[in-house]
Amino acid sequence: MPRGRGAAGARRARAAVWVAAVSVAGMRFVHTSDWHLGRTLHGVGMLEHQAAYLDHLVELVRAEGADAVLVAGDVYDRAIPPVEAVELLADALARLSETAAVVLTPGNHDSAVRLGFGAALMRPGVHLRARPEQVGTPVLLGGGAAGGTVAVYPLPYLEPDTVRDVLGDGEPTARSHEAVMAAAMTRVRADLAGRPGTRSVVMAHAFVLGGAASDSERDIRVGGVDSVPAGVFAGVDYVALGHLHGAQRLSGEPDQVLQYCGSPLAYSFSERHQRKVTAVVELGASGPASVELVPAPVPRRLAELVGPLDALLPQGVGGEHGEDWVRLVVTDDRRPADLYPRARAAFPHVLSVEHRPATTAAPPLVAVTPSRDPVELLVEFVEHVTGAAPDEAELAVLTAAYEQAREVAS
């Protein structure tokens, strides 16, 4: 849910002081990214929870009196999103643009062509920049009655193989993320040079060197390299980054802020310890931007539980993790009977169940040769999978199955 009314009320109570400063000095904006509308988590649809986040975002933007909302890529989870995801985005843009300018760029999950279709027809205040030809042309946002201006440079996700001809100065850039991003930033700095005294923001969807990744981000390597040095972004005040799902600040120039806001929801168990947030940014007339990371709603916690099944089950219904999305790693030496039904009964929202015997020695390789006894091979296979040799009853079943198969084959 959105922050408590007390916190939002306190922000509004300080508005009389802040509005004067922002009007003269710059801008307050909300930085978000990696919505991945339409994504699932282990087959569970997330659209309801994504809608709850967007409700929270709309309320946050209104409570903060934000001048703009910057969405730094991966709006959708795939190039052809489901209809429900498109409808959710349309509703969110309509509500956000009632009170603030909205600037969006596609990420590596989006189709830039599909997301950018009709950009020129968007309602006033919605700026969708999806074409590499537009790189270096800012969205100019007024800072208030005193006429202060902030230049926002939206960079769509720059896939080297598709933009190196467009961004090259007469010839293609090198085939790397660093090369195309450097070419884009050359355009940004050239435009900014003609705007003395203007504060600047760059929106970029990239893996910047020094960032910590998770299992959820799609691999964007080209030629074995996927990272961009932070120094590429020299010369701008705030870099609103998207792509990495954990909120984190990277080192840049003095008085420069490079910020990943992260995804608003966890999209893999590798993100279970991340604090999901939205960045509220104040960019004044000088000095570094100030960033407040506002907690995002948490639909369910993610938990990974490891141990013998009988030790894990009490943590389910009525216990600490009964309402969580859970990954169970069961370490019993032998696969417990009725593993999945028992896990589902104790953990209604279990997403993954794995039997991983707590043996340290790796099982020996099963060598298959014409001279090997087939039943012996079956026994070794069962021991390889379960961590224990079959008992007498199981051995009888294996033997009978082999003899029946041989009769059919003959």
Coordinates of C-alpha atoms in Angstrom, one line a residue:
M1 CA 0.0 0.0 0.0
P2 CA 1.1 3.6 -0.3
R3 CA 3.0 5.2 2.5
G4 CA 1.0 6.1 5.5
R5 CA -1.2 9.2 5.5
G6 CA 1.1 10.6 8.2
A7 CA 4.2 10.5 6.0
A8 CA 2.3 12.0 3.0
G9 CA 0.7 14.6 5.1
A10 CA 4.0 15.6 6.5
R11 CA 5.3 16.1 3.0
R12 CA 2.3 18.2 2.1
A13 CA 2.8 20.2 5.3
R14 CA 6.3 21.1 4.1
A15 CA 5.0 22.0 0.7
A16 CA 4.9 25.8 1.4
V17 CA 8.6 25.8 2.0
W18 CA 9.5 23.3 -0.8
V19 CA 7.3 24.7 -3.6
A20 CA 9.2 28.0 -3.6
A21 CA 12.5 26.2 -3.8
V22 CA 11.4 23.8 -6.5
S23 CA 9.8 26.6 -8.6
V24 CA 13.0 28.6 -8.6
A25 CA 15.5 25.8 -8.6
G26 CA 14.4 22.8 -10.5
M27 CA 12.1 19.8 -10.3
R28 CA 10.7 17.0 -8.2
F29 CA 10.1 13.8 -10.1
V30 CA 9.4 10.2 -9.6
H31 CA 11.7 7.6 -11.1
T32 CA 10.5 4.1 -11.7
S33 CA 11.2 1.3 -14.2
D34 CA 10.9 -2.4 -15.0
W35 CA 7.2 -2.8 -14.5
H36 CA 7.2 -5.9 -16.7
L37 CA 3.4 -5.7 -17.2
G38 CA 2.1 -9.1 -18.1
R39 CA 4.8 -11.1 -16.3
T40 CA 4.2 -14.3 -14.3
L41 CA 6.1 -15.7 -11.3
H42 CA 6.5 -19.5 -11.7
G43 CA 3.2 -19.5 -13.6
V44 CA 1.3 -17.2 -11.3
G45 CA -0.1 -14.1 -12.9
M46 CA 1.1 -10.8 -11.5
L47 CA -1.2 -8.4 -13.2
E48 CA -3.4 -7.8 -10.1
H49 CA -0.3 -7.0 -8.1
Q50 CA 1.1 -4.8 -10.9
A51 CA -2.2 -2.9 -10.9
A52 CA -1.9 -2.4 -7.1
Y53 CA 1.6 -0.9 -7.6
L54 CA 0.3 1.5 -10.3
D55 CA -2.5 2.6 -7.9
H56 CA 0.2 3.3 -5.3
L57 CA 2.3 5.1 -7.9
V58 CA -0.5 7.4 -8.9
E59 CA -1.2 8.2 -5.3
L60 CA 2.4 8.8 -4.6
V61 CA 2.8 11.2 -7.5
R62 CA -0.2 13.2 -6.3
A63 CA 0.9 13.3 -2.7
E64 CA 4.4 14.4 -3.6
G65 CA 3.2 17.0 -6.0
A66 CA 5.7 15.6 -8.6
D67 CA 6.4 17.5 -11.7
A68 CA 7.2 14.4 -13.7
V69 CA 7.2 10.6 -13.8
L70 CA 10.2 8.9 -15.5
V71 CA 9.7 5.3 -16.6
A72 CA 13.1 3.9 -17.6
G73 CA 12.2 0.9 -19.7
D74 CA 10.7 -2.6 -19.6
V75 CA 7.2 -1.3 -19.3
Y76 CA 5.9 -4.6 -20.7
D77 CA 7.4 -8.0 -20.1
R78 CA 7.5 -9.1 -23.7
A79 CA 7.3 -7.6 -27.2
I80 CA 3.7 -8.6 -27.7
P81 CA 2.0 -8.0 -24.3
P82 CA -1.4 -9.4 -23.4
V83 CA -4.4 -7.2 -23.9
E84 CA -4.9 -6.8 -20.2
A85 CA -1.4 -5.4 -19.8
V86 CA -2.0 -2.8 -22.6
E87 CA -5.2 -1.7 -20.9
L88 CA -3.5 -1.4 -17.6
L89 CA -0.8 0.8 -19.1
A90 CA -3.4 3.0 -20.8
D91 CA -5.2 3.5 -17.6
A92 CA -2.0 4.3 -15.6
L93 CA -0.9 6.9 -18.2
A94 CA -4.2 8.6 -18.2
R95 CA -4.2 8.9 -14.4
L96 CA -0.6 9.9 -14.1
S97 CA -0.8 12.6 -16.8
E98 CA -3.6 14.3 -15.0
T99 CA -1.1 15.7 -12.5
A100 CA 2.4 15.3 -13.9
A101 CA 4.3 15.0 -17.2
V102 CA 5.1 11.3 -18.0
V103 CA 8.2 10.3 -19.9
L104 CA 8.6 6.6 -21.0
T105 CA 11.2 4.7 -22.9
P106 CA 11.3 1.1 -24.0
G107 CA 13.6 -1.5 -22.4
N108 CA 15.1 -4.7 -23.8
H109 CA 11.8 -6.6 -23.0
D110 CA 9.6 -4.1 -24.9
S111 CA 9.1 -3.8 -28.6
A112 CA 10.2 -0.2 -29.3
V113 CA 8.1 -0.1 -32.4
R114 CA 4.9 -1.4 -30.7
L115 CA 5.4 0.6 -27.5
G116 CA 6.2 3.7 -29.5
F117 CA 3.4 3.4 -32.0
G118 CA 1.2 6.5 -31.8
A119 CA 3.6 8.4 -29.7
A120 CA 2.8 11.6 -31.6
L121 CA -0.9 11.0 -30.8
M122 CA -0.4 10.7 -27.0
R123 CA -2.3 13.2 -24.8
P124 CA -0.3 16.3 -23.8
G125 CA 2.1 15.6 -21.0
V126 CA 2.8 12.0 -22.1
H127 CA 6.2 11.8 -23.9
L128 CA 7.0 8.3 -25.3
R129 CA 10.5 8.2 -26.8
A130 CA 11.2 4.9 -28.6
R131 CA 13.2 5.9 -31.7
P132 CA 17.0 6.1 -31.7
E133 CA 16.8 9.0 -34.1
Q134 CA 15.4 11.1 -31.3
V135 CA 18.4 10.6 -29.1
G136 CA 19.8 13.9 -28.0
T137 CA 16.5 15.7 -28.3
P138 CA 15.3 16.5 -24.7
V139 CA 11.9 16.7 -23.1
L140 CA 12.0 20.1 -21.5
L141 CA 10.2 20.3 -18.3
G142 CA 9.4 23.6 -16.6
G143 CA 10.5 23.9 -13.0
G144 CA 7.6 26.3 -12.0
A145 CA 6.5 29.9 -12.1
A146 CA 10.1 31.2 -12.1
G147 CA 10.8 29.5 -15.4
G148 CA 13.5 27.1 -14.3
T149 CA 13.9 24.3 -16.9
V150 CA 15.2 20.7 -16.6
A151 CA 16.2 18.9 -19.8
V152 CA 15.3 15.2 -19.7
Y153 CA 17.0 13.0 -22.3
P154 CA 15.2 9.7 -22.8
L155 CA 17.3 7.0 -24.3
P156 CA 15.4 3.9 -25.5
Y157 CA 17.1 0.6 -25.0
L158 CA 20.0 0.7 -27.5
E159 CA 20.6 -2.7 -29.0
P160 CA 24.0 -2.4 -30.7
D161 CA 23.1 -4.4 -33.8
T162 CA 20.1 -2.2 -34.6
V163 CA 21.3 1.3 -33.7
R164 CA 25.0 1.4 -34.5
D165 CA 24.3 2.7 -38.0
V166 CA 21.9 5.4 -36.7
L167 CA 24.1 6.7 -33.9
G168 CA 27.4 6.5 -35.7
D169 CA 29.0 9.7 -37.0
G170 CA 29.0 8.8 -40.7
E171 CA 29.9 5.2 -40.0
P172 CA 28.7 2.5 -37.7
T173 CA 29.9 2.5 -34.1
A174 CA 31.7 -0.5 -32.6
R175 CA 29.4 -3.4 -31.9
S176 CA 29.0 -3.0 -28.1
H177 CA 26.7 -1.5 -25.6
E178 CA 29.5 0.9 -24.5
A179 CA 30.0 2.2 -28.0
V180 CA 26.4 2.9 -28.8
M181 CA 25.8 4.5 -25.3
A182 CA 28.8 6.7 -25.7
A183 CA 27.5 7.8 -29.1
A184 CA 24.1 8.6 -27.6
M185 CA 25.7 10.6 -24.8
T186 CA 27.8 12.6 -27.3
R187 CA 24.5 13.8 -28.8
V188 CA 23.2 14.5 -25.3
R189 CA 26.2 16.6 -24.3
A190 CA 26.2 18.5 -27.7
D191 CA 22.6 19.5 -27.1
L192 CA 23.2 20.4 -23.5
A193 CA 26.1 22.6 -24.4
G194 CA 23.6 25.0 -26.0
R195 CA 21.5 25.2 -22.8
P196 CA 23.8 26.9 -20.3
G197 CA 22.7 26.6 -16.7
T198 CA 20.1 23.9 -17.5
R199 CA 19.9 20.9 -15.1
S200 CA 19.9 17.6 -16.9
V201 CA 18.5 14.1 -16.5
V202 CA 19.3 11.1 -18.7
M203 CA 17.0 8.0 -18.7
A204 CA 18.8 4.8 -19.8
H205 CA 18.1 1.1 -19.8
A206 CA 21.4 -0.6 -19.5
F207 CA 23.7 -2.7 -17.3
V208 CA 26.1 -0.1 -15.9
L209 CA 29.4 -1.5 -14.6
G210 CA 29.3 -1.9 -10.8
G211 CA 25.6 -2.8 -10.6
A212 CA 24.4 -6.0 -8.9
A213 CA 22.2 -8.2 -11.0
S214 CA 19.6 -10.8 -10.1
D215 CA 18.2 -13.9 -12.0
S216 CA 15.3 -11.9 -13.5
E217 CA 17.1 -9.6 -16.0
R218 CA 17.3 -10.9 -19.5
D219 CA 20.9 -11.4 -20.8
I220 CA 21.8 -8.4 -23.0
R221 CA 25.4 -9.4 -23.9
V222 CA 26.7 -8.6 -27.3
G223 CA 30.1 -10.1 -28.2
G224 CA 30.4 -11.4 -24.6
V225 CA 30.1 -7.9 -23.1
D226 CA 26.9 -6.4 -21.6
S227 CA 28.1 -3.6 -19.3
V228 CA 28.6 0.1 -19.8
P229 CA 31.1 2.1 -17.7
A230 CA 29.6 4.8 -15.4
G231 CA 31.9 7.3 -16.9
V232 CA 29.9 7.2 -20.2
F233 CA 27.3 9.3 -18.5
A234 CA 29.6 12.2 -17.6
G235 CA 28.2 15.7 -17.9
V236 CA 24.6 15.2 -16.6
D237 CA 23.2 15.7 -13.2
Y238 CA 21.0 12.6 -12.7
V239 CA 20.9 9.3 -14.5
A240 CA 17.6 7.5 -14.1
L241 CA 18.6 3.9 -14.8
G242 CA 16.5 0.8 -15.6
H243 CA 17.2 -2.9 -16.2
L244 CA 18.6 -4.1 -12.9
H245 CA 15.8 -5.1 -10.5
G246 CA 17.5 -4.1 -7.2
A247 CA 17.5 -0.5 -6.2
Q248 CA 21.1 0.8 -6.0
R249 CA 23.2 3.9 -6.5
L250 CA 26.4 3.8 -8.5
S251 CA 29.5 5.9 -8.3
G252 CA 29.7 8.7 -10.9
E253 CA 31.2 12.2 -11.1
P254 CA 31.1 14.6 -8.1
D255 CA 27.6 15.9 -7.6
Q256 CA 26.2 13.4 -10.1
V257 CA 23.7 10.7 -9.1
L258 CA 23.4 7.4 -11.0
Q259 CA 20.4 5.6 -9.6
Y260 CA 18.7 2.3 -10.3
C261 CA 15.2 2.4 -8.8
G262 CA 14.7 -1.4 -9.4
S263 CA 11.5 -3.3 -10.3
P264 CA 8.5 -2.6 -8.1
L265 CA 7.8 -6.3 -7.6
A266 CA 10.1 -9.3 -7.1
Y267 CA 10.1 -11.4 -10.3
S268 CA 12.4 -14.2 -9.0
F269 CA 13.4 -15.8 -5.8
S270 CA 16.9 -14.2 -6.2
E271 CA 15.1 -10.9 -5.5
R272 CA 13.5 -12.1 -2.2
H273 CA 15.8 -10.0 0.0
Q274 CA 15.6 -6.8 -2.1
R275 CA 13.6 -3.8 -0.8
K276 CA 11.3 -2.8 -3.6
V277 CA 10.9 1.0 -3.9
T278 CA 10.1 4.0 -6.0
A279 CA 12.6 6.9 -6.2
V280 CA 11.4 10.4 -5.4
V281 CA 14.0 12.9 -6.6
E282 CA 14.6 16.5 -5.9
L283 CA 16.8 18.3 -8.4
G284 CA 17.7 21.8 -7.3
A285 CA 19.5 24.7 -8.9
S286 CA 22.9 23.2 -8.0
G287 CA 24.5 20.3 -6.2
P288 CA 23.6 16.7 -6.3
A289 CA 20.0 15.5 -6.6
S290 CA 18.5 14.2 -3.4
V291 CA 16.8 10.8 -3.6
E292 CA 14.2 9.3 -1.3
L293 CA 13.4 5.6 -1.8
V294 CA 9.7 5.1 -1.0
P295 CA 8.7 1.4 -0.2
A296 CA 6.5 -0.2 -2.8
P297 CA 3.5 -2.4 -1.8
V298 CA 4.4 -6.0 -1.1
P299 CA 1.7 -8.4 -2.3
R300 CA 3.3 -11.4 -0.7
R301 CA 6.8 -12.1 0.6
L302 CA 9.0 -14.5 -1.1
A303 CA 10.7 -17.2 1.0
E304 CA 13.1 -20.1 0.3
L305 CA 12.9 -22.8 3.0
V306 CA 15.5 -25.6 3.1
G307 CA 15.5 -28.7 5.3
P308 CA 13.8 -32.0 6.0
L309 CA 10.1 -31.9 5.1
D310 CA 8.9 -32.5 8.6
A311 CA 10.8 -29.5 9.9
L312 CA 9.5 -27.3 7.1
L313 CA 5.8 -28.1 7.3
P314 CA 5.1 -26.3 10.7
Q315 CA 6.2 -23.0 9.1
G316 CA 3.3 -23.2 6.7
V317 CA -0.4 -22.5 7.5
G318 CA -0.5 -20.9 10.9
G319 CA 3.2 -20.4 10.9
E320 CA 5.6 -17.7 9.7
H321 CA 5.4 -18.5 6.0
G322 CA 1.8 -19.7 5.6
E323 CA 0.9 -16.7 3.3
D324 CA 4.2 -16.3 1.5
W325 CA 5.2 -17.4 -2.0
V326 CA 7.5 -20.2 -1.1
R327 CA 10.2 -22.3 -2.7
L328 CA 10.8 -25.5 -0.8
V329 CA 14.1 -27.4 -1.0
V330 CA 13.5 -30.7 0.8
T331 CA 16.7 -32.4 2.0
D332 CA 15.4 -35.8 3.3
D333 CA 17.7 -38.6 2.2
R334 CA 14.8 -40.4 0.6
R335 CA 12.0 -38.6 -1.3
P336 CA 9.1 -38.2 1.2
A337 CA 5.9 -39.9 0.3
D338 CA 3.2 -37.5 -1.1
L339 CA 5.7 -34.7 -1.2
Y340 CA 3.7 -32.3 -3.4
P341 CA 0.3 -32.8 -1.7
R342 CA 1.8 -32.3 1.8
A343 CA 3.7 -29.2 0.6
R344 CA 0.6 -27.7 -1.0
A345 CA -1.5 -28.3 2.1
A346 CA 1.0 -26.6 4.4
F347 CA 1.9 -23.8 1.9
P348 CA -1.1 -22.7 -0.2
H349 CA 1.1 -20.4 -2.2
V350 CA 4.0 -22.7 -2.8
L351 CA 5.6 -22.0 -6.2
S352 CA 8.4 -24.6 -6.3
V353 CA 9.2 -27.9 -4.6
E354 CA 12.6 -29.5 -5.0
H355 CA 13.9 -32.7 -3.5
R356 CA 17.7 -32.2 -2.9
P357 CA 19.1 -34.9 -0.6
A358 CA 21.6 -33.4 1.9
T359 CA 24.5 -35.6 0.7
T360 CA 27.8 -33.9 0.1
A361 CA 29.3 -36.6 -2.2
A362 CA 28.2 -36.4 -5.9
P363 CA 26.5 -39.7 -7.0
P364 CA 28.7 -41.7 -9.3
L365 CA 28.1 -41.6 -13.0
V366 CA 25.9 -44.4 -14.3
A367 CA 27.8 -46.2 -17.0
V368 CA 25.5 -47.9 -19.6
T369 CA 27.2 -50.7 -21.6
P370 CA 25.7 -53.8 -23.3
S371 CA 27.2 -56.1 -20.6
R372 CA 25.5 -54.3 -17.7
D373 CA 22.5 -55.9 -16.0
P374 CA 19.5 -53.6 -16.8
V375 CA 18.0 -54.0 -13.4
E376 CA 21.3 -53.0 -11.9
L377 CA 21.2 -49.9 -14.1
L378 CA 17.7 -49.1 -12.9
V379 CA 18.9 -49.4 -9.2
E380 CA 21.8 -47.0 -9.9
F381 CA 19.4 -44.5 -11.6
V382 CA 17.0 -44.5 -8.6
E383 CA 19.9 -44.0 -6.2
H384 CA 21.2 -41.1 -8.4
V385 CA 17.8 -39.4 -8.4
T386 CA 16.7 -40.0 -4.8
G387 CA 20.0 -40.2 -3.0
A388 CA 19.2 -43.7 -1.7
A389 CA 19.0 -47.2 -3.1
P390 CA 15.6 -48.7 -3.6
D391 CA 14.2 -50.9 -0.8
E392 CA 13.0 -54.5 -1.4
A393 CA 9.5 -53.5 -2.4
E394 CA 10.8 -50.9 -4.9
L395 CA 13.4 -53.4 -6.2
A396 CA 10.6 -55.9 -6.9
V397 CA 8.6 -53.3 -8.8
L398 CA 11.7 -52.4 -10.9
T399 CA 12.4 -56.0 -11.7
A400 CA 8.8 -56.8 -12.7
A401 CA 8.7 -53.7 -14.9
Y402 CA 11.9 -54.7 -16.7
E403 CA 10.7 -58.3 -17.2
Q404 CA 7.4 -57.1 -18.6
A405 CA 9.1 -54.7 -20.9
R406 CA 11.4 -57.5 -22.2
E407 CA 8.4 -59.7 -22.9
V408 CA 6.7 -57.0 -24.9
A409 CA 9.9 -56.3 -26.8
S410 CA 10.4 -60.0 -27.7

